[in-house]
Coordinates of C-alpha atoms in Angstrom, one line a residue:
Chain A
M1 CA 87.9 137.2 120.9
K2 CA 88.8 133.8 122.3
K3 CA 85.1 133.0 122.8
F4 CA 84.3 134.1 119.2
V5 CA 87.0 131.7 117.9
Y6 CA 85.7 128.8 120.0
A7 CA 82.2 129.5 118.8
L8 CA 83.5 129.4 115.2
V9 CA 85.0 126.0 115.8
I10 CA 81.7 124.7 117.2
L11 CA 79.9 126.3 114.2
M12 CA 82.3 124.4 111.8
A13 CA 81.5 121.1 113.5
I14 CA 77.8 121.8 112.9
I15 CA 78.0 122.8 109.3
H16 CA 80.1 119.7 108.6
Q17 CA 76.9 117.8 108.8
D18 CA 75.6 118.9 105.4
V19 CA 72.4 116.9 105.3
W20 CA 70.9 119.5 102.9
W21 CA 73.0 118.1 100.0
W22 CA 72.8 114.4 101.0
D23 CA 71.3 113.2 97.7
N24 CA 72.6 116.0 95.3
K25 CA 74.7 114.5 92.5
R26 CA 75.3 117.8 90.6
L27 CA 78.8 118.3 89.2
V28 CA 80.5 121.6 90.0
F29 CA 82.8 122.9 87.3
D30 CA 81.5 119.8 85.3
F31 CA 83.7 117.4 87.3
M32 CA 83.5 117.9 91.0
P33 CA 80.5 116.3 92.8
L34 CA 78.8 119.0 94.9
G35 CA 79.1 117.1 98.2
L36 CA 82.8 116.7 97.6
F37 CA 83.2 120.4 96.6
Y38 CA 81.5 121.6 99.7
H39 CA 83.7 119.5 102.0
A40 CA 86.9 120.7 100.1
L41 CA 85.7 124.2 100.8
F42 CA 85.1 123.2 104.4
S43 CA 88.8 122.2 104.6
C44 CA 89.8 125.7 103.4
M45 CA 87.4 127.3 105.9
A46 CA 88.9 125.2 108.7
A47 CA 92.4 126.5 107.8
G48 CA 90.9 130.0 108.0
V49 CA 89.3 129.4 111.4
W50 CA 92.6 128.0 112.8
A51 CA 94.5 131.1 111.5
L52 CA 92.0 133.2 113.5
A53 CA 92.6 131.0 116.5
I54 CA 96.3 131.6 116.3
K55 CA 95.8 135.3 116.0
W56 CA 93.2 135.7 118.8
A57 CA 93.4 132.7 121.0
W58 CA 97.1 131.8 121.1
P59 CA 98.1 130.3 124.5
S60 CA 100.9 132.8 125.1
D61 CA 100.9 132.3 128.8
I62 CA 101.7 128.6 128.4
E63 CA 104.3 129.4 125.8
Q64 CA 106.1 131.9 128.1
W65 CA 105.9 129.5 131.1
A66 CA 107.5 126.7 129.1
E67 CA 110.2 128.8 127.6
A68 CA 111.1 130.5 130.9
G69 CA 113.6 127.7 131.5
E70 CA 113.7 124.0 131.8
E71 CA 112.9 122.5 135.2
Q72 CA 113.3 118.9 134.2
G73 CA 113.1 116.4 137.1
G74 CA 110.0 114.8 135.5
E75 CA 109.2 111.1 135.6
Q76 CA 108.1 109.0 138.6
Chain B
M1 CA 78.1 93.5 80.4
S2 CA 81.4 93.2 78.4
H3 CA 84.5 92.1 80.1
A4 CA 86.6 92.5 77.0
P5 CA 89.0 95.3 78.1
W6 CA 90.4 93.6 81.2
L7 CA 90.5 90.2 79.5
I8 CA 92.7 91.8 76.9
V9 CA 95.0 93.1 79.7
L10 CA 95.1 89.6 81.2
G11 CA 95.9 88.1 77.8
Q12 CA 98.9 90.4 77.5
A13 CA 100.2 89.2 80.9
A14 CA 101.8 86.2 79.2
E15 CA 104.6 88.6 78.2
P16 CA 106.5 90.0 81.2
A17 CA 105.4 93.6 82.0
S18 CA 107.9 96.4 82.0
R19 CA 110.0 96.4 85.1
T20 CA 110.9 100.1 84.8
P21 CA 108.5 101.1 87.7
L22 CA 110.2 98.7 89.9
Y23 CA 113.7 100.1 89.1
I24 CA 112.4 103.6 89.9
I25 CA 111.1 102.3 93.3
M26 CA 114.5 100.8 94.0
V27 CA 116.2 104.1 93.2
Y28 CA 113.8 105.8 95.6
M29 CA 114.7 103.3 98.3
C30 CA 118.4 104.0 97.7
A31 CA 117.6 107.8 98.1
L32 CA 116.1 107.0 101.4
F33 CA 119.2 105.1 102.5
A34 CA 121.3 108.1 101.5
L35 CA 119.0 110.5 103.3
G36 CA 119.1 108.3 106.4
W37 CA 122.9 108.4 106.3
I38 CA 123.1 112.1 105.8
S39 CA 120.6 112.9 108.7
S40 CA 122.5 110.5 110.9
R41 CA 125.6 112.8 110.6
L42 CA 123.6 115.2 112.7
F43 CA 122.7 112.6 115.4
R44 CA 124.3 113.7 118.6
G45 CA 124.4 110.2 120.1
S46 CA 122.3 110.9 123.2
S47 CA 119.0 109.2 123.9
K48 CA 117.3 112.7 124.0
D49 CA 118.4 113.3 120.4
F50 CA 117.4 109.8 119.3
F51 CA 113.9 110.1 120.9
V52 CA 113.0 113.8 120.4
A53 CA 115.7 115.3 118.2
S54 CA 116.9 117.5 121.1
Q55 CA 113.7 119.7 120.5
S56 CA 115.3 121.3 117.4
I57 CA 112.6 120.9 114.7
G58 CA 111.3 124.1 113.1
P59 CA 107.8 124.9 111.7
F60 CA 108.1 123.5 108.1
M61 CA 109.7 120.2 109.2
L62 CA 107.1 119.9 112.0
L63 CA 104.3 120.3 109.5
M64 CA 105.8 117.8 107.1
S65 CA 106.6 115.3 109.8
V66 CA 103.2 115.6 111.6
F67 CA 101.2 115.6 108.3
G68 CA 103.3 112.8 106.8
T69 CA 102.8 110.7 110.0
T70 CA 99.0 111.0 109.9
M71 CA 98.9 110.1 106.2
T72 CA 99.5 106.5 105.7
A73 CA 98.2 103.7 103.4
F74 CA 94.9 104.8 105.0
A75 CA 95.0 108.1 103.1
L76 CA 96.0 106.9 99.6
V77 CA 95.2 103.2 99.2
G78 CA 92.4 103.2 101.8
S79 CA 90.6 106.4 100.8
T80 CA 90.5 105.4 97.1
G81 CA 89.2 102.0 98.0
K82 CA 86.6 103.4 100.4
A83 CA 85.4 106.0 97.8
F84 CA 85.1 103.1 95.4
S85 CA 82.6 101.4 97.7
L86 CA 81.1 104.4 99.7
G87 CA 81.4 107.2 97.3
I88 CA 82.2 110.9 97.9
G89 CA 81.0 110.8 101.5
T90 CA 84.3 109.2 102.3
Y91 CA 85.9 112.7 102.2
G92 CA 83.5 114.0 104.8
L93 CA 83.8 110.9 106.9
M94 CA 87.5 111.3 107.5
A95 CA 89.2 114.2 105.6
S96 CA 87.3 117.3 106.2
S97 CA 86.5 116.3 109.7
S98 CA 90.2 115.6 110.3
G99 CA 91.0 119.1 109.0
L100 CA 89.0 120.5 111.9
I101 CA 89.6 117.9 114.6
H102 CA 93.3 117.2 114.0
A103 CA 94.2 120.9 114.1
A104 CA 92.0 121.3 117.3
C105 CA 94.0 118.5 118.9
F106 CA 97.3 120.2 118.0
F107 CA 96.0 123.6 119.2
F108 CA 94.3 122.6 122.4
V109 CA 96.3 119.6 123.5
G110 CA 99.5 119.5 121.5
I111 CA 100.9 122.9 122.5
R112 CA 100.2 122.2 126.2
M113 CA 101.8 118.7 126.0
W114 CA 104.8 120.3 124.3
S115 CA 105.1 122.8 127.1
F116 CA 105.2 120.1 129.7
G117 CA 107.8 118.1 127.7
K118 CA 109.9 121.2 127.4
K119 CA 109.6 122.1 131.1
Y120 CA 110.0 118.6 132.6
G121 CA 112.1 116.8 130.0
Y122 CA 109.5 114.2 128.9
V123 CA 110.3 112.0 125.9
T124 CA 107.0 109.9 125.8
Q125 CA 103.4 110.6 126.7
I126 CA 103.4 107.9 129.4
Q127 CA 106.1 109.8 131.3
F128 CA 103.7 112.8 131.3
F129 CA 100.8 110.6 132.5
R130 CA 102.9 109.0 135.2
D131 CA 103.8 112.4 136.7
R132 CA 100.4 114.0 136.1
F133 CA 98.7 111.2 138.0
E134 CA 101.4 110.4 140.5
S135 CA 101.5 106.8 139.5
K136 CA 104.3 104.6 138.2
G137 CA 101.8 101.7 137.8
L138 CA 99.6 103.7 135.4
G139 CA 102.5 103.5 132.9
Y140 CA 102.6 99.7 133.1
L141 CA 98.9 99.6 132.3
M142 CA 99.0 102.1 129.4
F143 CA 102.2 100.7 127.8
P144 CA 100.8 97.4 126.5
I145 CA 97.5 99.0 125.5
L146 CA 99.2 101.8 123.4
V147 CA 101.6 99.3 121.8
G148 CA 98.7 97.0 121.1
L149 CA 96.8 99.8 119.4
I150 CA 99.9 100.8 117.3
I151 CA 100.2 97.3 115.9
P152 CA 97.0 97.5 113.7
Y153 CA 98.3 100.9 112.6
L154 CA 101.5 99.3 111.5
L155 CA 99.5 96.6 109.8
V156 CA 97.6 99.3 107.8
G157 CA 100.9 100.4 106.3
L158 CA 102.3 96.9 105.5
I159 CA 99.0 95.5 104.1
G160 CA 98.4 98.7 102.0
A161 CA 102.0 98.6 100.6
G162 CA 101.7 94.9 99.8
N163 CA 98.4 95.3 98.0
Y164 CA 99.5 98.3 96.1
I165 CA 102.8 96.9 94.9
G166 CA 101.2 93.6 94.1
G167 CA 98.7 95.3 91.8
V168 CA 101.2 97.5 90.1
T169 CA 103.9 94.9 89.5
A170 CA 101.4 92.2 88.1
G171 CA 103.0 90.4 85.2
M172 CA 106.6 91.5 85.9
F173 CA 107.8 88.1 87.1
P174 CA 105.5 85.5 85.6
E175 CA 108.0 82.6 86.2
T176 CA 109.3 83.6 89.7
F177 CA 106.0 84.6 91.3
S178 CA 103.5 82.5 89.3
L179 CA 100.0 82.1 90.8
P180 CA 97.4 79.4 90.0
E181 CA 94.6 80.2 87.5
K182 CA 91.3 81.6 88.8
V183 CA 87.9 80.2 88.1
L184 CA 85.2 82.7 87.1
P185 CA 81.6 82.2 88.3
S186 CA 80.9 80.9 84.8
G187 CA 83.4 78.1 85.3
K188 CA 85.9 79.5 82.9
E189 CA 89.5 79.5 84.0
I190 CA 91.6 82.7 83.6
A191 CA 95.1 83.7 84.5
H192 CA 95.3 85.1 88.0
P193 CA 95.2 88.9 87.9
L194 CA 98.2 89.2 90.2
N195 CA 100.2 86.5 88.4
G196 CA 103.9 87.5 88.3
S197 CA 103.5 90.3 90.9
I198 CA 105.8 91.0 93.8
P199 CA 104.2 89.2 96.7
A200 CA 103.1 91.1 99.8
W201 CA 105.6 89.3 102.1
L202 CA 108.5 90.7 100.0
T203 CA 107.1 94.2 99.8
G204 CA 106.6 94.2 103.6
L205 CA 110.1 92.9 104.2
V206 CA 111.8 95.5 102.0
I207 CA 109.9 98.6 103.3
S208 CA 110.4 97.4 106.9
A209 CA 114.1 97.0 106.3
V210 CA 114.5 100.4 104.7
V211 CA 112.6 102.2 107.4
L212 CA 114.5 100.3 110.1
F213 CA 117.7 101.3 108.5
Y214 CA 117.2 105.1 108.6
V215 CA 115.4 105.0 112.0
F216 CA 118.3 103.1 113.5
L217 CA 120.8 105.6 112.2
G218 CA 119.3 108.8 113.5
G219 CA 116.1 108.1 115.5
V220 CA 113.3 110.6 115.4
R221 CA 115.6 113.2 113.6
S222 CA 116.0 110.8 110.7
A223 CA 112.3 110.1 110.8
A224 CA 111.6 113.9 110.6
W225 CA 114.0 114.4 107.7
A226 CA 112.7 111.4 105.8
N227 CA 109.1 112.5 106.6
T228 CA 109.7 115.9 105.1
F229 CA 111.2 114.4 102.0
Q230 CA 108.6 111.7 101.6
T231 CA 105.6 114.1 102.3
I232 CA 106.8 116.4 99.5
V233 CA 107.2 113.4 97.2
F234 CA 103.8 111.9 97.8
M235 CA 102.0 115.2 97.6
I236 CA 103.6 116.1 94.3
M237 CA 103.3 112.6 92.8
G238 CA 99.7 112.3 94.0
L239 CA 98.7 115.4 92.1
V240 CA 100.7 114.3 89.0
G241 CA 99.2 110.8 89.1
F242 CA 95.7 112.2 89.5
L243 CA 96.1 114.5 86.4
V244 CA 97.7 111.7 84.4
I245 CA 94.8 109.3 85.3
A246 CA 92.3 112.0 84.4
H247 CA 94.0 112.6 81.1
G248 CA 93.9 108.8 80.4
L249 CA 90.2 108.9 81.0
G250 CA 89.7 111.8 78.5
G251 CA 89.8 114.6 81.0
L252 CA 88.3 115.5 84.4
E253 CA 84.8 116.1 82.9
A254 CA 84.7 112.9 81.0
A255 CA 85.9 110.9 84.0
S256 CA 83.3 112.3 86.3
N257 CA 80.5 112.0 83.8
K258 CA 81.4 108.3 83.3
A259 CA 81.0 107.9 87.1
L260 CA 77.7 109.8 87.0
E261 CA 76.4 107.6 84.2
H262 CA 77.5 104.2 85.5
A263 CA 77.7 104.6 89.3
P264 CA 75.6 107.7 90.1
E265 CA 75.1 106.6 93.7
K266 CA 78.8 107.2 94.4
L267 CA 78.3 110.9 93.7
S268 CA 76.1 111.4 96.7
R269 CA 75.6 109.8 100.1
V270 CA 72.0 108.6 99.9
G271 CA 71.7 104.9 100.4
L272 CA 75.4 104.5 101.3
M273 CA 75.5 106.2 104.7
T274 CA 73.1 108.0 107.1
P275 CA 73.5 111.4 108.8
A276 CA 74.0 109.6 112.1
H277 CA 76.6 107.3 110.7
F278 CA 78.3 110.3 109.1
M279 CA 78.3 112.4 112.3
S280 CA 79.6 109.6 114.5
Y281 CA 82.7 109.4 112.2
M282 CA 83.7 112.8 113.6
L283 CA 84.9 111.1 116.7
V284 CA 87.5 109.0 114.9
P285 CA 90.0 111.8 114.1
L286 CA 90.2 112.6 117.8
S287 CA 92.7 109.7 117.8
V288 CA 95.6 112.0 116.8
G289 CA 95.3 113.7 120.2
M290 CA 96.4 110.4 121.8
F291 CA 98.8 108.9 119.2
P292 CA 102.0 108.3 121.0
H293 CA 104.0 108.8 117.8
L294 CA 102.4 112.2 117.3
F295 CA 103.1 113.2 120.9
Q296 CA 106.7 112.4 120.2
H297 CA 106.7 114.6 117.1
W298 CA 105.1 117.5 119.2
L299 CA 108.0 117.2 121.6
T300 CA 110.6 117.7 118.8
A301 CA 109.3 121.2 118.2
K302 CA 111.9 124.0 118.8
S303 CA 109.2 126.3 120.2
A304 CA 105.5 126.6 120.6
K305 CA 105.5 128.9 117.6
S306 CA 106.6 126.0 115.4
F307 CA 103.0 124.7 115.8
R308 CA 101.4 127.6 114.0
L309 CA 102.1 126.5 110.5
T310 CA 101.0 122.9 111.3
V311 CA 97.7 124.1 112.8
I312 CA 96.8 126.3 109.8
A313 CA 98.2 124.2 106.9
H314 CA 97.2 120.7 108.1
P315 CA 93.5 121.0 106.7
I316 CA 94.8 122.2 103.4
C317 CA 97.4 119.5 103.1
I318 CA 94.7 116.9 103.8
M319 CA 92.6 118.4 101.1
I320 CA 95.4 118.3 98.5
V321 CA 96.0 114.6 99.1
W322 CA 92.4 113.3 99.7
V323 CA 90.3 115.1 97.0
P324 CA 92.2 113.4 94.1
C325 CA 92.0 110.0 95.8
I326 CA 88.3 110.3 96.3
L327 CA 87.8 111.3 92.7
I328 CA 89.9 108.4 91.5
G329 CA 87.8 106.1 93.7
I330 CA 84.5 107.2 92.2
W331 CA 85.9 107.2 88.7
A332 CA 87.0 103.6 89.4
A333 CA 83.5 102.7 90.6
G334 CA 82.0 104.0 87.3
L335 CA 84.5 102.2 85.2
H336 CA 84.1 99.0 87.1
A337 CA 80.3 99.2 86.7
E338 CA 80.8 99.8 83.0
G339 CA 83.1 96.8 82.8
S340 CA 86.2 98.6 81.7
L341 CA 88.2 98.3 84.9
R342 CA 89.3 95.0 86.4
V343 CA 89.8 95.2 90.2
P344 CA 91.5 92.0 91.5
P345 CA 88.8 90.2 93.6
L346 CA 89.0 89.0 97.2
P347 CA 88.6 85.2 97.8
N348 CA 84.8 85.8 98.2
G349 CA 84.6 87.3 94.7
T350 CA 84.0 90.9 95.7
P351 CA 86.5 93.6 94.4
N352 CA 89.5 94.1 96.7
A353 CA 89.1 97.8 97.7
N354 CA 92.8 97.9 98.6
A355 CA 93.7 97.1 95.0
V356 CA 91.5 99.9 93.4
L357 CA 94.3 102.5 93.3
S358 CA 96.9 100.1 91.8
A359 CA 94.3 99.0 89.2
M360 CA 93.6 102.5 88.1
V361 CA 97.3 103.3 87.9
K362 CA 98.1 100.2 86.0
T363 CA 95.2 100.7 83.6
F364 CA 95.4 104.4 82.9
M365 CA 99.0 105.4 83.3
E366 CA 100.8 104.5 80.2
S367 CA 104.3 105.6 81.0
P368 CA 106.2 103.0 83.1
V369 CA 108.3 105.9 84.4
L370 CA 105.3 107.7 85.7
I371 CA 103.9 104.5 87.3
G372 CA 107.3 104.1 89.1
L373 CA 107.3 107.7 90.3
F374 CA 103.7 107.5 91.5
S375 CA 104.3 104.2 93.2
A376 CA 107.3 105.7 95.0
G377 CA 104.9 108.4 96.2
V378 CA 102.5 105.8 97.5
L379 CA 105.3 104.1 99.4
A380 CA 106.5 107.4 100.6
A381 CA 103.1 108.1 102.3
I382 CA 103.2 104.7 103.9
M383 CA 106.8 104.8 105.1
S384 CA 106.4 108.3 106.5
S385 CA 104.1 106.9 109.1
L386 CA 105.9 103.7 109.7
D387 CA 109.2 105.4 110.7
S388 CA 107.5 107.6 113.4
Q389 CA 105.7 104.5 114.7
F390 CA 108.9 102.5 114.9
V391 CA 110.8 105.2 116.8
C392 CA 107.8 105.7 119.1
I393 CA 107.6 102.0 120.0
G394 CA 111.3 102.0 120.9
S395 CA 111.0 105.1 123.0
M396 CA 108.1 103.7 124.9
F397 CA 109.8 100.4 125.6
T398 CA 112.9 102.1 126.9
N399 CA 111.5 105.0 128.8
D400 CA 108.1 103.6 129.9
F401 CA 108.9 100.0 130.7
V402 CA 112.6 99.2 131.1
V403 CA 113.8 102.4 132.8
P404 CA 111.0 102.6 135.4
W405 CA 111.4 98.9 136.1
M406 CA 115.2 98.6 136.2
G407 CA 116.0 102.2 137.4
K408 CA 117.3 105.3 135.7
D409 CA 121.0 104.6 136.3
R410 CA 120.9 100.9 135.3
F411 CA 121.7 101.6 131.7
T412 CA 124.0 104.1 129.9
D413 CA 122.5 106.4 127.3
K414 CA 123.9 104.3 124.5
Q415 CA 122.4 101.1 126.0
K416 CA 119.0 102.9 126.2
V417 CA 119.1 103.6 122.4
W418 CA 120.0 100.0 121.7
L419 CA 117.2 98.7 123.9
G420 CA 114.8 100.8 121.9
R421 CA 116.1 99.5 118.7
G422 CA 115.8 95.9 119.9
F423 CA 112.2 96.3 120.8
I424 CA 111.4 98.0 117.5
V425 CA 112.7 94.9 115.7
F426 CA 110.7 92.6 117.9
I427 CA 107.4 94.5 117.2
V428 CA 108.1 94.8 113.5
L429 CA 108.6 91.1 113.3
I430 CA 105.3 90.4 115.0
T431 CA 103.5 92.9 112.8
Y432 CA 105.1 91.6 109.7
G433 CA 104.0 88.0 110.5
I434 CA 100.4 89.1 111.0
S435 CA 100.4 91.1 107.8
I436 CA 101.2 88.0 105.8
F437 CA 98.4 85.9 107.2
K438 CA 95.7 88.5 107.9
P439 CA 94.9 90.7 104.8
T440 CA 91.9 92.9 105.4
S441 CA 90.5 96.2 104.4
V442 CA 93.1 98.9 105.1
F443 CA 90.4 101.6 105.7
N444 CA 88.4 99.5 108.2
L445 CA 91.5 98.3 110.1
G446 CA 92.6 101.9 110.3
V447 CA 89.3 103.0 111.7
W448 CA 89.3 100.3 114.4
C449 CA 92.8 101.4 115.4
F450 CA 91.8 105.1 115.5
S451 CA 88.6 104.3 117.4
G452 CA 90.7 102.9 120.3
F453 CA 93.0 105.9 120.4
S454 CA 89.9 108.2 120.1
A455 CA 88.4 106.7 123.2
L456 CA 91.6 107.3 125.1
F457 CA 91.7 111.0 124.0
P458 CA 89.4 112.2 126.8
I459 CA 92.3 111.2 129.2
A460 CA 94.7 113.4 127.3
F461 CA 92.3 116.3 127.1
A462 CA 91.1 116.2 130.7
S463 CA 94.7 115.8 131.9
V464 CA 95.5 119.3 130.7
Y465 CA 92.2 121.0 131.4
W466 CA 90.6 119.3 134.5
K467 CA 92.3 119.5 137.8
R468 CA 90.0 117.1 139.5
L469 CA 90.9 114.2 137.2
T470 CA 92.3 111.3 139.2
K471 CA 94.5 108.3 138.7
A472 CA 91.6 105.9 139.4
G473 CA 89.5 107.8 136.9
V474 CA 92.2 107.3 134.2
V475 CA 92.6 103.6 135.1
A476 CA 88.8 103.1 134.9
S477 CA 88.7 104.9 131.5
V478 CA 91.6 102.8 130.1
I479 CA 89.8 99.6 131.2
A480 CA 86.4 100.7 129.9
T481 CA 88.1 101.5 126.5
A482 CA 89.9 98.2 126.4
V483 CA 86.8 96.1 127.3
T484 CA 84.4 97.8 124.9
W485 CA 86.9 98.0 122.0
S486 CA 87.7 94.3 122.4
L487 CA 84.1 93.3 122.6
F488 CA 83.1 95.3 119.5
I489 CA 86.0 94.3 117.3
Y490 CA 85.4 90.7 118.2
D491 CA 81.7 91.1 117.3
A492 CA 82.6 92.8 114.0
L493 CA 85.4 90.7 112.8
G494 CA 85.6 87.5 114.8
N495 CA 82.0 86.6 115.5
K496 CA 80.9 84.3 112.7
G497 CA 77.4 83.8 114.1
E498 CA 74.7 86.4 114.9
K499 CA 76.2 89.7 115.9
W500 CA 75.8 90.6 119.6
F501 CA 75.7 94.4 119.4
G502 CA 75.6 95.7 115.8
E503 CA 75.2 94.9 112.2
S504 CA 77.1 95.3 109.0
H505 CA 75.9 97.9 106.5
A506 CA 77.8 98.7 103.3
G507 CA 80.9 97.1 104.7
E508 CA 80.8 99.0 107.9
Y509 CA 80.0 97.6 111.4
L510 CA 77.4 99.9 113.0
I511 CA 75.8 99.8 116.4
A512 CA 72.3 101.5 116.6
G513 CA 73.2 103.1 113.2
V514 CA 76.4 104.8 114.4
M515 CA 80.1 103.9 114.5
P516 CA 81.2 101.8 117.5
V517 CA 83.6 104.6 118.5
T518 CA 80.6 106.5 119.8
F519 CA 79.9 103.9 122.5
I520 CA 83.6 103.2 123.2
C521 CA 84.1 107.0 123.8
L522 CA 81.0 107.2 125.9
A523 CA 82.1 104.3 128.1
S524 CA 85.6 105.9 128.4
I525 CA 84.1 109.4 129.4
I526 CA 81.6 108.0 131.9
A527 CA 84.3 105.9 133.6
L528 CA 86.8 108.8 133.6
V529 CA 84.4 111.4 135.0
G530 CA 82.4 109.1 137.3
V531 CA 85.4 107.5 139.0
S532 CA 87.4 110.8 139.2
L533 CA 84.5 112.5 141.1
V534 CA 84.3 109.8 143.8
T535 CA 88.1 109.3 144.3
K536 CA 90.7 111.4 146.0
A537 CA 91.9 114.4 144.0
P538 CA 95.6 114.7 143.0
S539 CA 97.9 116.6 145.5
Q540 CA 98.0 120.4 145.4
A541 CA 101.7 120.2 144.4
T542 CA 100.9 118.1 141.3
I543 CA 98.0 120.5 140.4
D544 CA 100.3 123.5 140.8
R545 CA 102.9 121.8 138.6
F546 CA 100.5 121.0 135.7
F547 CA 98.3 124.1 135.9
P548 CA 100.8 126.8 136.2
T549 CA 98.8 129.6 134.5
K550 CA 95.2 130.7 134.4
G551 CA 95.0 130.1 130.7

């Protein structure tokens, strides 16, 4: 599922470039320009994709390693 | 074209405007003082608590502090002004792309950085880089560059606050802060639109002092508390303000139809930006992966799970703040084209984009109480970034410069906190001085600052995913970034003759039709990868330390 999530992230980056509505001035709900409406929807979809990432691609190995106990002793 | 409506407003400026908004802003400042004092009661006195709140911040406060930190004058004042000149495309340029890219940075880089901070006790990102690349000297190279890039970011806040408060307080103190009359192109003299307003130097002084106060008391813990409070304030007040302005314009439909009628070009992107320009902007939000102040906020997280809410809710929070600002910006463009909105001009006669939001508030919010509350919200957005940046500068000076240079045991914990505080004051004074003499577009200044950080992001990303990355590669990347960034910013802002690399288009400096960040990032990546491949790899012990799992 991790690969599916990563593919979704790439797909989002692609559909962000909405050249198909570049010169469309139509108002959605009579007040929201279509280009702005699309990108507001995009923000909601991005939240959805990240929710899926947390469900299916969470770095639990890193989390467990970090919380296994502090080693400290960092810094040159 | 009739100028009557704004001339009427100017005519009324002879009588002092209501000072109620200012009193409300002052009450808000007092509330911040109180919050700073309360949060300081939880301050444990140690440098770890001052710099990373002893890693005790939970999911909601992490979301509010991270989101509040990324939203500054750039988000409210800058976005409205940019939409005024570039239209709705402004949202796609920075907001929707940030929803995807910022969260990606938190997810792919932030959690890993947090894990190293937790495991090895880091307080700043330079400490991580020093260990990861087995080099003390690397820290001395990165310290001035990171501080140098934060200064324009601080400037964004101070200039944005000065412009906004100047616009919204116009006419309040006609005798104390009088300004000379302005001459119209027709030769007619009119009262200065900002006559009697609070000057930018005073606004900058007050907000710097308030933020310094609560940051000094409790460090990053106070910043996180204040950020949470201020983020809630500016999100609520932003929405309220938006609805009130829409109501003042006869409703959402009437406002947008006015924009469609008088400034239709602002409702699409054709003629204002090209697809290549739009796409290249996607590199700018990568900067959050390299912001030292965000790194510090990541380290305050109680656990990795604290990141989950931030990753999911960040795009939605951006949308809640930016959509109203973009709509206000295009409405302002329509009203300005119609002649029913006066935006204070720059010395060259063009409308000052930084003053668009305050002009809309002043013109279409009738209640002085609402103006005061909305203005407190704008300042909240600005100060919620300044506090994190202030703490971060102090942390970096103490932990990345003084301690490595003088030795770990040279200073007591208390002295380290005071060293940090002293350096914060020093940098704030420098920034404050520049803000008075160099007013410029908040949006464009922010983009230049972010471009520098974006070009350094490959270092952060590769440091947690590429074992072969070397110290020499990082040094080469930092130098490539510094050289290209300096050349391009000079060409864009300082070069008065023919441009060497790019050209200005609709107020943007573009190289081959794309943002300069494209070429700065390219130079950074080529240097990073190229030099790493031909130099000695880090020791196996270091690789084992920073790549502990297969994930």
